[in-house]
PDB file of C-alpha atoms in Angstrom:
ATOM      1  CA  MET I   1      32.452 -72.129 293.297  1.00 40.00           C
ATOM      2  CA  THR I   2      32.253 -68.949 295.411  1.00 40.00           C
ATOM      3  CA  LEU I   3      30.757 -66.269 293.230  1.00 41.00           C
ATOM      4  CA  VAL I   4      30.059 -63.707 295.916  1.00 39.00           C
ATOM      5  CA  ASN I   5      32.317 -62.353 298.636  1.00 45.00           C
ATOM      6  CA  SER I   6      29.760 -59.981 300.146  1.00 42.00           C
ATOM      7  CA  PRO I   7      28.170 -60.513 303.586  1.00 44.00           C
ATOM      8  CA  ASP I   8      24.811 -61.300 301.921  1.00 42.00           C
ATOM      9  CA  PRO I   9      25.614 -63.429 298.839  1.00 47.00           C
ATOM     10  CA  VAL I  10      22.965 -63.740 296.140  1.00 53.00           C
ATOM     11  CA  ILE I  11      23.051 -66.888 293.999  1.00 56.00           C
ATOM     12  CA  ASP I  12      22.478 -66.003 290.349  1.00 75.00           C
ATOM     13  CA  ALA I  13      22.498 -68.941 287.946  1.00 79.00           C
ATOM     14  CA  ASN I  14      22.692 -66.563 284.977  1.00 85.00           C
ATOM     15  CA  LEU I  15      26.000 -65.213 286.258  1.00 86.00           C
ATOM     16  CA  ALA I  16      27.418 -68.732 286.447  1.00 86.00           C
ATOM     17  CA  ILE I  17      26.294 -69.436 282.867  1.00 89.00           C
ATOM     18  CA  ALA I  18      27.781 -66.145 281.637  1.00 89.00           C
ATOM     19  CA  LEU I  19      31.043 -66.813 283.475  1.00 89.00           C
ATOM     20  CA  ASP I  20      31.317 -70.229 281.843  1.00 89.00           C
ATOM     21  CA  ALA I  21      30.718 -68.756 278.380  1.00 89.00           C
ATOM     22  CA  LEU I  22      33.209 -65.931 278.877  1.00 90.00           C
ATOM     23  CA  LEU I  23      35.948 -68.203 280.196  1.00 89.00           C
ATOM     24  CA  ALA I  24      35.359 -70.758 277.440  1.00 89.00           C
ATOM     25  CA  GLU I  25      35.258 -68.232 274.573  1.00 90.00           C
ATOM     26  CA  GLN I  26      37.685 -65.624 276.019  1.00 90.00           C
ATOM     27  CA  SER I  27      35.716 -63.097 274.000  1.00 91.00           C
ATOM     28  CA  VAL I  28      32.787 -60.890 274.885  1.00 90.00           C
ATOM     29  CA  THR I  29      31.472 -61.064 271.315  1.00 91.00           C
ATOM     30  CA  ARG I  30      31.679 -64.841 271.010  1.00 91.00           C
ATOM     31  CA  ALA I  31      30.242 -65.363 274.517  1.00 89.00           C
ATOM     32  CA  ALA I  32      27.310 -63.097 273.590  1.00 89.00           C
ATOM     33  CA  ALA I  33      26.662 -65.117 270.424  1.00 90.00           C
ATOM     34  CA  ARG I  34      26.848 -68.371 272.418  1.00 87.00           C
ATOM     35  CA  LEU I  35      24.186 -67.159 274.852  1.00 86.00           C
ATOM     36  CA  HIS I  36      22.092 -65.402 272.173  1.00 88.00           C
ATOM     37  CA  THR I  37      22.482 -61.956 273.701  1.00 88.00           C
ATOM     38  CA  SER I  38      24.112 -58.689 272.603  1.00 90.00           C
ATOM     39  CA  PRO I  39      27.791 -57.809 273.089  1.00 88.00           C
ATOM     40  CA  ALA I  40      26.733 -54.767 275.099  1.00 91.00           C
ATOM     41  CA  ALA I  41      24.704 -56.906 277.499  1.00 89.00           C
ATOM     42  CA  MET I  42      27.588 -59.370 277.836  1.00 89.00           C
ATOM     43  CA  SER I  43      29.976 -56.477 278.567  1.00 90.00           C
ATOM     44  CA  ARG I  44      27.695 -55.369 281.396  1.00 92.00           C
ATOM     45  CA  THR I  45      27.598 -58.935 282.743  1.00 90.00           C
ATOM     46  CA  LEU I  46      31.414 -59.145 282.623  1.00 91.00           C
ATOM     47  CA  ALA I  47      31.612 -55.904 284.570  1.00 92.00           C
ATOM     48  CA  ARG I  48      29.245 -57.332 287.178  1.00 91.00           C
ATOM     49  CA  LEU I  49      31.279 -60.538 287.422  1.00 90.00           C
ATOM     50  CA  ARG I  50      34.439 -58.484 287.952  1.00 92.00           C
ATOM     51  CA  ARG I  51      32.782 -56.649 290.833  1.00 91.00           C
ATOM     52  CA  VAL I  52      31.418 -59.828 292.414  1.00 88.00           C
ATOM     53  CA  LEU I  53      34.645 -61.822 292.092  1.00 90.00           C
ATOM     54  CA  GLN I  54      36.921 -58.821 292.636  1.00 91.00           C
ATOM     55  CA  ASP I  55      39.070 -59.901 289.711  1.00 91.00           C
ATOM     56  CA  PRO I  56      39.325 -58.608 286.104  1.00 91.00           C
ATOM     57  CA  LEU I  57      38.915 -62.169 284.797  1.00 89.00           C
ATOM     58  CA  LEU I  58      39.696 -61.263 281.140  1.00 90.00           C
ATOM     59  CA  VAL I  59      42.272 -58.636 280.194  1.00 90.00           C
ATOM     60  CA  ARG I  60      43.417 -57.227 276.884  1.00 89.00           C
ATOM     61  CA  ALA I  61      46.524 -58.683 275.220  1.00 86.00           C
ATOM     62  CA  GLY I  62      46.785 -56.987 271.856  1.00 84.00           C
ATOM     63  CA  GLN I  63      43.712 -57.864 269.773  1.00 82.00           C
ATOM     64  CA  THR I  64      42.611 -60.680 272.105  1.00 86.00           C
ATOM     65  CA  MET I  65      41.610 -61.175 275.721  1.00 88.00           C
ATOM     66  CA  VAL I  66      43.422 -63.545 278.057  1.00 89.00           C
ATOM     67  CA  PRO I  67      42.223 -65.023 281.362  1.00 91.00           C
ATOM     68  CA  THR I  68      43.713 -64.038 284.679  1.00 91.00           C
ATOM     69  CA  PRO I  69      45.091 -66.749 286.994  1.00 90.00           C
ATOM     70  CA  ARG I  70      41.828 -66.544 288.985  1.00 91.00           C
ATOM     71  CA  ALA I  71      39.822 -67.035 285.801  1.00 86.00           C
ATOM     72  CA  GLN I  72      41.934 -70.035 284.799  1.00 89.00           C
ATOM     73  CA  ALA I  73      41.353 -71.582 288.228  1.00 89.00           C
ATOM     74  CA  LEU I  74      37.582 -71.056 287.918  1.00 87.00           C
ATOM     75  CA  ARG I  75      37.169 -72.354 284.365  1.00 87.00           C
ATOM     76  CA  GLU I  76      36.575 -76.065 285.064  1.00 88.00           C
ATOM     77  CA  GLU I  77      34.518 -75.337 288.169  1.00 86.00           C
ATOM     78  CA  ALA I  78      32.273 -72.918 286.258  1.00 84.00           C
ATOM     79  CA  ALA I  79      31.736 -75.498 283.489  1.00 84.00           C
ATOM     80  CA  ALA I  80      30.844 -78.142 286.083  1.00 84.00           C
ATOM     81  CA  VAL I  81      28.304 -75.816 287.721  1.00 82.00           C
ATOM     82  CA  VAL I  82      26.627 -75.132 284.376  1.00 80.00           C
ATOM     83  CA  ARG I  83      26.461 -78.868 283.609  1.00 78.00           C
ATOM     84  CA  SER I  84      24.850 -79.450 287.007  1.00 76.00           C
ATOM     85  CA  LEU I  85      22.345 -76.671 286.379  1.00 74.00           C
ATOM     86  CA  GLY I  86      21.473 -78.234 283.034  1.00 71.00           C
ATOM     87  CA  ALA I  87      20.891 -81.616 284.637  1.00 63.00           C
ATOM     88  CA  LEU I  88      18.832 -80.061 287.442  1.00 65.00           C
ATOM     89  CA  LEU I  89      16.670 -77.672 285.445  1.00 65.00           C
ATOM     90  CA  GLY I  90      16.611 -79.241 281.983  1.00 58.00           C
ATOM     91  CA  PRO I  91      13.993 -81.716 280.725  1.00 57.00           C
ATOM     92  CA  GLY I  92      14.396 -85.280 281.907  1.00 55.00           C
ATOM     93  CA  ALA I  93      16.559 -87.489 279.784  1.00 54.00           C
ATOM     94  CA  SER I  94      14.854 -90.149 277.733  1.00 71.00           C
ATOM     95  CA  VAL I  95      14.919 -93.608 279.243  1.00 80.00           C
ATOM     96  CA  ASP I  96      16.392 -96.623 277.504  1.00 89.00           C
ATOM     97  CA  PRO I  97      13.912 -99.437 278.298  1.00 91.00           C
ATOM     98  CA  ALA I  98      16.723-101.990 277.999  1.00 92.00           C
ATOM     99  CA  GLY I  99      18.347-100.449 281.069  1.00 92.00           C
ATOM    100  CA  LEU I 100      15.238-100.399 283.266  1.00 91.00           C
ATOM    101  CA  ARG I 101      15.287-102.465 286.455  1.00 93.00           C
ATOM    102  CA  SER I 102      11.763-101.913 287.745  1.00 92.00           C
ATOM    103  CA  THR I 103       8.678-103.668 289.026  1.00 96.00           C
ATOM    104  CA  PHE I 104       5.451-101.971 287.979  1.00 96.00           C
ATOM    105  CA  THR I 105       2.238-102.543 289.940  1.00 96.00           C
ATOM    106  CA  LEU I 106      -1.022-102.516 287.980  1.00 96.00           C
ATOM    107  CA  GLN I 107      -4.539-102.830 289.362  1.00 95.00           C
ATOM    108  CA  THR I 108      -7.204-104.314 287.110  1.00 94.00           C
ATOM    109  CA  ALA I 109      -9.884-106.986 286.737  1.00 93.00           C
ATOM    110  CA  ASP I 110      -8.688-110.548 286.201  1.00 93.00           C
ATOM    111  CA  LEU I 111      -9.755-110.761 282.546  1.00 94.00           C
ATOM    112  CA  VAL I 112      -7.919-107.536 281.672  1.00 94.00           C
ATOM    113  CA  GLY I 113      -4.950-108.619 283.766  1.00 94.00           C
ATOM    114  CA  ALA I 114      -4.673-111.964 281.987  1.00 93.00           C
ATOM    115  CA  ALA I 115      -4.821-110.289 278.575  1.00 91.00           C
ATOM    116  CA  LEU I 116      -2.346-107.619 279.625  1.00 93.00           C
ATOM    117  CA  ALA I 117       0.144-110.008 281.211  1.00 94.00           C
ATOM    118  CA  ALA I 118       0.732-111.893 277.970  1.00 92.00           C
ATOM    119  CA  GLY I 119       1.246-108.728 275.925  1.00 93.00           C
ATOM    120  CA  LEU I 120       3.355-106.958 278.551  1.00 96.00           C
ATOM    121  CA  LEU I 121       5.659-109.921 279.043  1.00 96.00           C
ATOM    122  CA  GLN I 122       6.153-110.188 275.290  1.00 94.00           C
ATOM    123  CA  LEU I 123       7.040-106.496 275.059  1.00 95.00           C
ATOM    124  CA  ALA I 124       9.300-106.649 278.121  1.00 96.00           C
ATOM    125  CA  ARG I 125      11.242-109.622 276.749  1.00 96.00           C
ATOM    126  CA  ARG I 126      11.847-107.684 273.562  1.00 95.00           C
ATOM    127  CA  GLU I 127      12.454-104.176 274.939  1.00 95.00           C
ATOM    128  CA  ALA I 128      12.922-104.143 278.719  1.00 95.00           C
ATOM    129  CA  PRO I 129      14.130-107.505 280.067  1.00 96.00           C
ATOM    130  CA  GLY I 130      14.802-106.028 283.499  1.00 95.00           C
ATOM    131  CA  VAL I 131      11.142-105.088 284.023  1.00 96.00           C
ATOM    132  CA  SER I 132       8.634-107.211 285.937  1.00 96.00           C
ATOM    133  CA  PHE I 133       4.942-106.682 286.646  1.00 96.00           C
ATOM    134  CA  ARG I 134       2.748-107.112 289.710  1.00 96.00           C
ATOM    135  CA  ILE I 135      -0.937-107.242 288.785  1.00 94.00           C
ATOM    136  CA  ARG I 136      -3.328-106.706 291.675  1.00 93.00           C
ATOM    137  CA  ALA I 137      -7.036-107.384 291.853  1.00 88.00           C
ATOM    138  CA  GLU I 138      -9.391-104.431 292.161  1.00 82.00           C
ATOM    139  CA  GLU I 139      -8.983-104.325 295.916  1.00 77.00           C
ATOM    140  CA  LEU I 140      -7.634-100.832 296.602  1.00 73.00           C
ATOM    141  CA  GLU I 141      -9.426 -97.525 296.225  1.00 75.00           C
ATOM    142  CA  ALA I 142      -7.644 -96.414 293.086  1.00 75.00           C
ATOM    143  CA  GLY I 143      -7.405 -92.659 293.735  1.00 78.00           C
ATOM    144  CA  PRO I 144      -5.535 -92.893 297.049  1.00 83.00           C
ATOM    145  CA  ALA I 145      -3.525 -95.916 295.841  1.00 87.00           C
ATOM    146  CA  LEU I 146      -2.287 -93.959 292.822  1.00 89.00           C
ATOM    147  CA  ARG I 147      -1.563 -90.934 294.994  1.00 85.00           C
ATOM    148  CA  ASP I 148       0.314 -92.936 297.633  1.00 85.00           C
ATOM    149  CA  GLY I 149       2.271 -95.036 295.148  1.00 87.00           C
ATOM    150  CA  GLY I 150       0.545 -98.312 296.017  1.00 91.00           C
ATOM    151  CA  ILE I 151      -0.128 -98.856 292.316  1.00 93.00           C
ATOM    152  CA  ASP I 152       1.440 -97.350 289.202  1.00 95.00           C
ATOM    153  CA  LEU I 153      -1.568 -97.730 286.907  1.00 95.00           C
ATOM    154  CA  GLU I 154      -5.236 -98.538 287.201  1.00 94.00           C
ATOM    155  CA  ILE I 155      -6.589-100.206 284.058  1.00 95.00           C
ATOM    156  CA  GLY I 156     -10.214-100.939 283.307  1.00 92.00           C
ATOM    157  CA  SER I 157     -13.497 -99.080 283.371  1.00 89.00           C
ATOM    158  CA  ILE I 158     -12.421 -95.941 285.248  1.00 86.00           C
ATOM    159  CA  ASP I 159     -15.366 -94.825 287.339  1.00 78.00           C
ATOM    160  CA  HIS I 160     -13.716 -92.540 289.889  1.00 69.00           C
ATOM    161  CA  VAL I 161     -13.083 -88.876 289.191  1.00 65.00           C
ATOM    162  CA  ASP I 162     -10.232 -87.411 291.221  1.00 73.00           C
ATOM    163  CA  PRO I 163      -9.196 -83.912 290.119  1.00 76.00           C
ATOM    164  CA  GLU I 164      -5.512 -84.776 289.941  1.00 80.00           C
ATOM    165  CA  THR I 165      -5.810 -88.194 288.265  1.00 87.00           C
ATOM    166  CA  ARG I 166      -4.750 -88.464 284.633  1.00 90.00           C
ATOM    167  CA  ILE I 167      -7.013 -90.731 282.556  1.00 91.00           C
ATOM    168  CA  GLU I 168      -6.507 -92.002 279.015  1.00 93.00           C
ATOM    169  CA  GLU I 169      -9.150 -93.975 277.145  1.00 92.00           C
ATOM    170  CA  LEU I 170      -7.601 -96.991 275.444  1.00 93.00           C
ATOM    171  CA  VAL I 171     -10.273 -99.006 273.656  1.00 93.00           C
ATOM    172  CA  GLY I 172     -14.044 -99.180 273.287  1.00 93.00           C
ATOM    173  CA  LEU I 173     -15.697-102.590 273.614  1.00 95.00           C
ATOM    174  CA  ARG I 174     -19.166-104.151 273.697  1.00 95.00           C
ATOM    175  CA  MET I 175     -20.593-107.013 275.715  1.00 96.00           C
ATOM    176  CA  VAL I 176     -21.390-110.343 274.034  1.00 97.00           C
ATOM    177  CA  ALA I 177     -22.856-113.577 275.372  1.00 97.00           C
ATOM    178  CA  ALA I 178     -20.431-116.474 275.884  1.00 97.00           C
ATOM    179  CA  VAL I 179     -21.689-120.080 275.805  1.00 98.00           C
ATOM    180  CA  ARG I 180     -20.121-123.500 275.350  1.00 97.00           C
ATOM    181  CA  SER I 181     -19.909-125.058 271.923  1.00 95.00           C
ATOM    182  CA  GLY I 182     -23.175-126.883 271.217  1.00 95.00           C
ATOM    183  CA  HIS I 183     -25.198-124.750 273.656  1.00 97.00           C
ATOM    184  CA  PRO I 184     -28.900-124.492 272.688  1.00 96.00           C
ATOM    185  CA  LEU I 185     -28.504-120.730 272.143  1.00 96.00           C
ATOM    186  CA  THR I 186     -26.144-121.407 269.240  1.00 95.00           C
ATOM    187  CA  GLU I 187     -29.019-123.017 267.297  1.00 93.00           C
ATOM    188  CA  GLY I 188     -31.439-120.634 265.634  1.00 90.00           C
ATOM    189  CA  PRO I 189     -31.801-116.864 266.090  1.00 93.00           C
ATOM    190  CA  LEU I 190     -30.826-115.426 269.463  1.00 95.00           C
ATOM    191  CA  THR I 191     -33.772-113.355 270.685  1.00 96.00           C
ATOM    192  CA  PRO I 192     -34.089-111.362 273.899  1.00 97.00           C
ATOM    193  CA  ALA I 193     -36.641-113.894 275.147  1.00 97.00           C
ATOM    194  CA  ARG I 194     -34.313-116.862 274.539  1.00 97.00           C
ATOM    195  CA  LEU I 195     -31.434-115.024 276.172  1.00 97.00           C
ATOM    196  CA  ALA I 196     -33.559-114.205 279.216  1.00 97.00           C
ATOM    197  CA  ALA I 197     -34.787-117.793 279.508  1.00 96.00           C
ATOM    198  CA  ALA I 198     -31.235-119.180 279.779  1.00 96.00           C
ATOM    199  CA  GLN I 199     -29.542-119.512 283.143  1.00 97.00           C
ATOM    200  CA  HIS I 200     -26.762-117.008 283.684  1.00 97.00           C
ATOM    201  CA  VAL I 201     -23.607-116.550 285.737  1.00 97.00           C
ATOM    202  CA  ALA I 202     -22.967-112.911 286.645  1.00 96.00           C
ATOM    203  CA  VAL I 203     -19.563-111.422 287.328  1.00 94.00           C
ATOM    204  CA  SER I 204     -19.344-108.843 290.086  1.00 91.00           C
ATOM    205  CA  ARG I 205     -16.639-108.307 292.674  1.00 84.00           C
ATOM    206  CA  ARG I 206     -19.321-106.663 294.832  1.00 86.00           C
ATOM    207  CA  GLY I 207     -21.680-109.647 294.530  1.00 90.00           C
ATOM    208  CA  ARG I 208     -24.342-107.916 292.466  1.00 92.00           C
ATOM    209  CA  PHE I 209     -26.914-110.046 290.629  1.00 93.00           C
ATOM    210  CA  THR I 210     -28.052-107.355 288.187  1.00 93.00           C
ATOM    211  CA  GLY I 211     -26.462-105.090 285.616  1.00 93.00           C
ATOM    212  CA  PRO I 212     -27.092-103.298 282.299  1.00 95.00           C
ATOM    213  CA  LEU I 213     -28.385-106.481 280.638  1.00 96.00           C
ATOM    214  CA  ASP I 214     -31.144-106.753 283.230  1.00 96.00           C
ATOM    215  CA  THR I 215     -32.125-103.123 282.624  1.00 96.00           C
ATOM    216  CA  ALA I 216     -32.386-103.725 278.867  1.00 96.00           C
ATOM    217  CA  LEU I 217     -34.426-106.904 279.380  1.00 97.00           C
ATOM    218  CA  ALA I 218     -36.758-105.169 281.846  1.00 97.00           C
ATOM    219  CA  GLU I 219     -37.705-102.639 279.143  1.00 96.00           C
ATOM    220  CA  LEU I 220     -39.156-105.631 277.250  1.00 97.00           C
ATOM    221  CA  ASN I 221     -40.809-107.013 280.402  1.00 97.00           C
ATOM    222  CA  LEU I 222     -38.236-109.815 280.495  1.00 97.00           C
ATOM    223  CA  GLN I 223     -36.168-111.037 283.410  1.00 96.00           C
ATOM    224  CA  ARG I 224     -33.196-113.388 283.368  1.00 95.00           C
ATOM    225  CA  ARG I 225     -32.265-115.881 286.054  1.00 94.00           C
ATOM    226  CA  VAL I 226     -28.799-115.559 287.538  1.00 96.00           C
ATOM    227  CA  GLY I 227     -27.869-118.835 289.184  1.00 95.00           C
ATOM    228  CA  VAL I 228     -24.548-117.742 290.629  1.00 96.00           C
ATOM    229  CA  VAL I 229     -22.428-114.598 290.993  1.00 96.00           C
ATOM    230  CA  LEU I 230     -18.662-114.925 290.746  1.00 96.00           C
ATOM    231  CA  PRO I 231     -16.013-112.251 291.328  1.00 92.00           C
ATOM    232  CA  SER I 232     -13.879-113.417 288.392  1.00 93.00           C
ATOM    233  CA  HIS I 233     -14.480-113.347 284.638  1.00 95.00           C
ATOM    234  CA  LEU I 234     -12.040-116.211 284.134  1.00 96.00           C
ATOM    235  CA  ALA I 235     -13.851-118.367 286.703  1.00 96.00           C
ATOM    236  CA  ALA I 236     -17.191-117.549 285.081  1.00 97.00           C
ATOM    237  CA  MET I 237     -15.943-118.543 281.629  1.00 97.00           C
ATOM    238  CA  ALA I 238     -14.477-121.778 282.979  1.00 97.00           C
ATOM    239  CA  LEU I 239     -17.880-122.599 284.507  1.00 97.00           C
ATOM    240  CA  VAL I 240     -19.687-121.732 281.264  1.00 98.00           C
ATOM    241  CA  ALA I 241     -17.344-124.012 279.299  1.00 97.00           C
ATOM    242  CA  ARG I 242     -18.635-127.057 281.179  1.00 96.00           C
ATOM    243  CA  SER I 243     -22.307-126.144 281.695  1.00 96.00           C
ATOM    244  CA  ASP I 244     -25.314-124.583 280.002  1.00 96.00           C
ATOM    245  CA  LEU I 245     -24.795-121.275 281.805  1.00 97.00           C
ATOM    246  CA  VAL I 246     -24.300-117.982 279.939  1.00 98.00           C
ATOM    247  CA  CYS I 247     -21.900-115.193 280.880  1.00 97.00           C
ATOM    248  CA  LEU I 248     -21.060-111.818 279.380  1.00 97.00           C
ATOM    249  CA  VAL I 249     -17.642-111.128 277.874  1.00 96.00           C
ATOM    250  CA  PRO I 250     -16.213-107.847 276.500  1.00 95.00           C
ATOM    251  CA  ALA I 251     -15.369-108.016 272.793  1.00 95.00           C
ATOM    252  CA  ALA I 252     -14.319-105.704 269.993  1.00 94.00           C
ATOM    253  CA  HIS I 253     -16.878-103.796 267.952  1.00 93.00           C
ATOM    254  CA  PRO I 254     -17.669-105.219 264.501  1.00 92.00           C
ATOM    255  CA  GLY I 255     -15.146-104.200 261.873  1.00 89.00           C
ATOM    256  CA  THR I 256     -12.341-103.547 264.373  1.00 89.00           C
ATOM    257  CA  ALA I 257      -9.332-105.640 265.327  1.00 88.00           C
ATOM    258  CA  PRO I 258     -10.032-108.533 267.728  1.00 89.00           C
ATOM    259  CA  SER I 259      -9.580-107.657 271.383  1.00 92.00           C
ATOM    260  CA  PRO I 260      -7.107-109.635 273.501  1.00 93.00           C
ATOM    261  CA  LEU I 261      -9.869-109.769 276.126  1.00 93.00           C
ATOM    262  CA  THR I 262     -11.571-112.511 274.095  1.00 94.00           C
ATOM    263  CA  HIS I 263      -8.472-114.738 273.793  1.00 93.00           C
ATOM    264  CA  ASP I 264      -9.271-116.724 276.943  1.00 94.00           C
ATOM    265  CA  ALA I 265     -12.875-117.257 275.870  1.00 96.00           C
ATOM    266  CA  HIS I 266     -11.729-118.741 272.576  1.00 95.00           C
ATOM    267  CA  ALA I 267      -9.051-120.794 274.337  1.00 95.00           C
ATOM    268  CA  LEU I 268     -11.864-122.369 276.384  1.00 96.00           C
ATOM    269  CA  GLY I 269     -13.776-123.160 273.182  1.00 97.00           C
ATOM    270  CA  LEU I 270     -16.588-120.716 273.933  1.00 97.00           C
ATOM    271  CA  ARG I 271     -18.903-119.313 271.284  1.00 97.00           C
ATOM    272  CA  LEU I 272     -19.455-115.554 271.443  1.00 97.00           C
ATOM    273  CA  LEU I 273     -22.921-114.410 270.407  1.00 97.00           C
ATOM    274  CA  ASP I 274     -24.108-110.919 269.567  1.00 96.00           C
ATOM    275  CA  ILE I 275     -26.691-109.715 272.089  1.00 96.00           C
ATOM    276  CA  PRO I 276     -29.863-108.443 270.324  1.00 95.00           C
ATOM    277  CA  LEU I 277     -30.263-105.560 272.767  1.00 95.00           C
ATOM    278  CA  ALA I 278     -28.880-102.040 273.039  1.00 93.00           C
ATOM    279  CA  LEU I 279     -26.347-102.242 275.866  1.00 94.00           C
ATOM    280  CA  PRO I 280     -24.104 -99.373 276.974  1.00 92.00           C
ATOM    281  CA  PRO I 281     -20.601 -99.566 275.489  1.00 90.00           C
ATOM    282  CA  LEU I 282     -17.635-100.411 277.675  1.00 93.00           C
ATOM    283  CA  THR I 283     -14.551 -98.195 277.657  1.00 93.00           C
ATOM    284  CA  ILE I 284     -11.246 -99.526 278.944  1.00 94.00           C
ATOM    285  CA  GLY I 285      -8.862 -96.819 280.094  1.00 94.00           C
ATOM    286  CA  MET I 286      -5.840 -96.302 282.301  1.00 94.00           C
ATOM    287  CA  ALA I 287      -5.361 -93.874 285.165  1.00 93.00           C
ATOM    288  CA  TRP I 288      -2.186 -92.636 286.821  1.00 93.00           C
ATOM    289  CA  HIS I 289      -0.987 -89.910 289.164  1.00 91.00           C
ATOM    290  CA  PRO I 290       0.364 -86.793 287.413  1.00 90.00           C
ATOM    291  CA  ARG I 291       3.735 -87.055 289.143  1.00 88.00           C
ATOM    292  CA  HIS I 292       4.483 -89.942 286.754  1.00 89.00           C
ATOM    293  CA  THR I 293       3.408 -88.149 283.561  1.00 89.00           C
ATOM    294  CA  ALA I 294       6.898 -87.053 282.485  1.00 86.00           C
ATOM    295  CA  ASP I 295       8.772 -90.004 284.004  1.00 89.00           C
ATOM    296  CA  GLY I 296      10.518 -91.980 281.262  1.00 90.00           C
ATOM    297  CA  ALA I 297      10.004 -95.397 282.833  1.00 93.00           C
ATOM    298  CA  HIS I 298       6.310 -94.746 283.424  1.00 95.00           C
ATOM    299  CA  ARG I 299       5.913 -93.448 279.888  1.00 93.00           C
ATOM    300  CA  TRP I 300       7.316 -96.732 278.600  1.00 95.00           C
ATOM    301  CA  LEU I 301       4.848 -98.610 280.841  1.00 96.00           C
ATOM    302  CA  ARG I 302       1.872 -96.629 279.528  1.00 95.00           C
ATOM    303  CA  GLY I 303       3.001 -97.179 275.965  1.00 95.00           C
ATOM    304  CA  ALA I 304       3.392-100.897 276.613  1.00 96.00           C
ATOM    305  CA  VAL I 305      -0.130-101.129 278.083  1.00 96.00           C
ATOM    306  CA  ARG I 306      -1.477 -99.186 275.122  1.00 95.00           C
ATOM    307  CA  ARG I 307       0.152-101.568 272.660  1.00 94.00           C
ATOM    308  CA  ALA I 308      -0.782-104.705 274.618  1.00 93.00           C
ATOM    309  CA  LEU I 309      -4.485-103.816 274.665  1.00 89.00           C
ATOM    310  CA  CYS I 310      -4.894-102.025 271.357  1.00 82.00           C
ATOM    311  CA  THR I 311      -2.500-103.725 268.920  1.00 63.00           C
ATOM    312  CA  PRO I 312      -3.278-107.241 267.670  1.00 53.00           C
ATOM    313  CA  THR I 313      -0.371-109.576 268.367  1.00 45.00           C
ATOM    314  CA  ALA I 314       1.188-111.568 265.552  1.00 38.00           C
ATOM    315  CA  GLY I 315      -0.511-114.879 264.957  1.00 36.00           C
ATOM    316  CA  SER I 316      -3.581-113.995 267.008  1.00 39.00           C
ATOM    317  CA  ALA I 317      -6.198-114.479 264.339  1.00 36.00           C
ATOM    318  CA  VAL I 318      -9.245-114.748 266.536  1.00 34.00           C
ATOM    319  CA  THR I 319     -12.675-115.161 265.036  1.00 37.00           C
ATOM    320  CA  ALA I 320     -15.211-112.464 265.650  1.00 41.00           C
ATOM    321  CA  PRO I 321     -18.365-113.055 267.694  1.00 49.00           C
ATOM    322  CA  ASP I 322     -21.014-115.044 265.869  1.00 46.00           C
ATOM    323  CA  SER I 323     -23.755-112.849 264.490  1.00 40.00           C
ATOM    324  CA  ALA I 324     -27.244-113.800 265.535  1.00 36.00           C
ATOM    325  CA  PRO I 325     -29.038-115.231 262.498  1.00 32.00           C
ATOM    326  CA  SER I 326     -31.779-113.081 261.104  1.00 30.00           C
ATOM    327  CA  SER I 327     -35.269-114.188 262.006  1.00 27.00           C
TER     328      SER I 327
END
């Protein structure tokens, strides 16, 4: 639609909106009410439109106003322009998950990924059957990967602080000791000395032998023996299930709903024992780039992750960690 016939045209979206209202209502008063302005202001806008388009647009016919041939020719085009402006400048439309055809890439540790995959697939089957998930190991530097679009979400213990990254805390957990059924540590009270005397498998993707448990033991002049370091929680639990080794597993706090992060430990028949030491809590969160904050598909993904990690699934009655008997 050509609104301006001057050598230096100025695009004014408000003029297009006013033109659409005037041509639709064929009344200055009704057009003013439609746009929540005064009749006097709408009269001034009509006068401006007449100058710009060099056409009277609406003329008196008794008690009403009728459009000129030019106005009639512009009516549909003006309405189309206003619809386009609404789509361009209005808030994004909500997304129907059932219509999504997307693959989301998540970066997280294997234990979190295994717990998430089950919950996400269940939610996708029910709500978004066209969605699939790619879960990557913690191999990329999360800040740049989020910024460059290499991953859609980072999930886990978020330890990087990039000014633009959005972070949401999902659930607070604690560390417990996992051992096979019948392990000597399941008999009698679990003391720091007994825990330190057992042989351990540590989990570290960087190959570290020590962690917060070692710091807590050192305060009591105790030191544990780590026989092997593995990069995977699932591999460590599988090893513990067929040996006398001990590994640490994140679990829910007492009195809260069971965490899906302990499902694999229970599936392997492991016993989860409270650690009689003050260890720092573990917070699982998710991080994303702000360009995705208002995106409907990404909002569904974040909601699905939130539900998969924080909402107990039906039929998942998992026993809580065993409390250490009082001495």
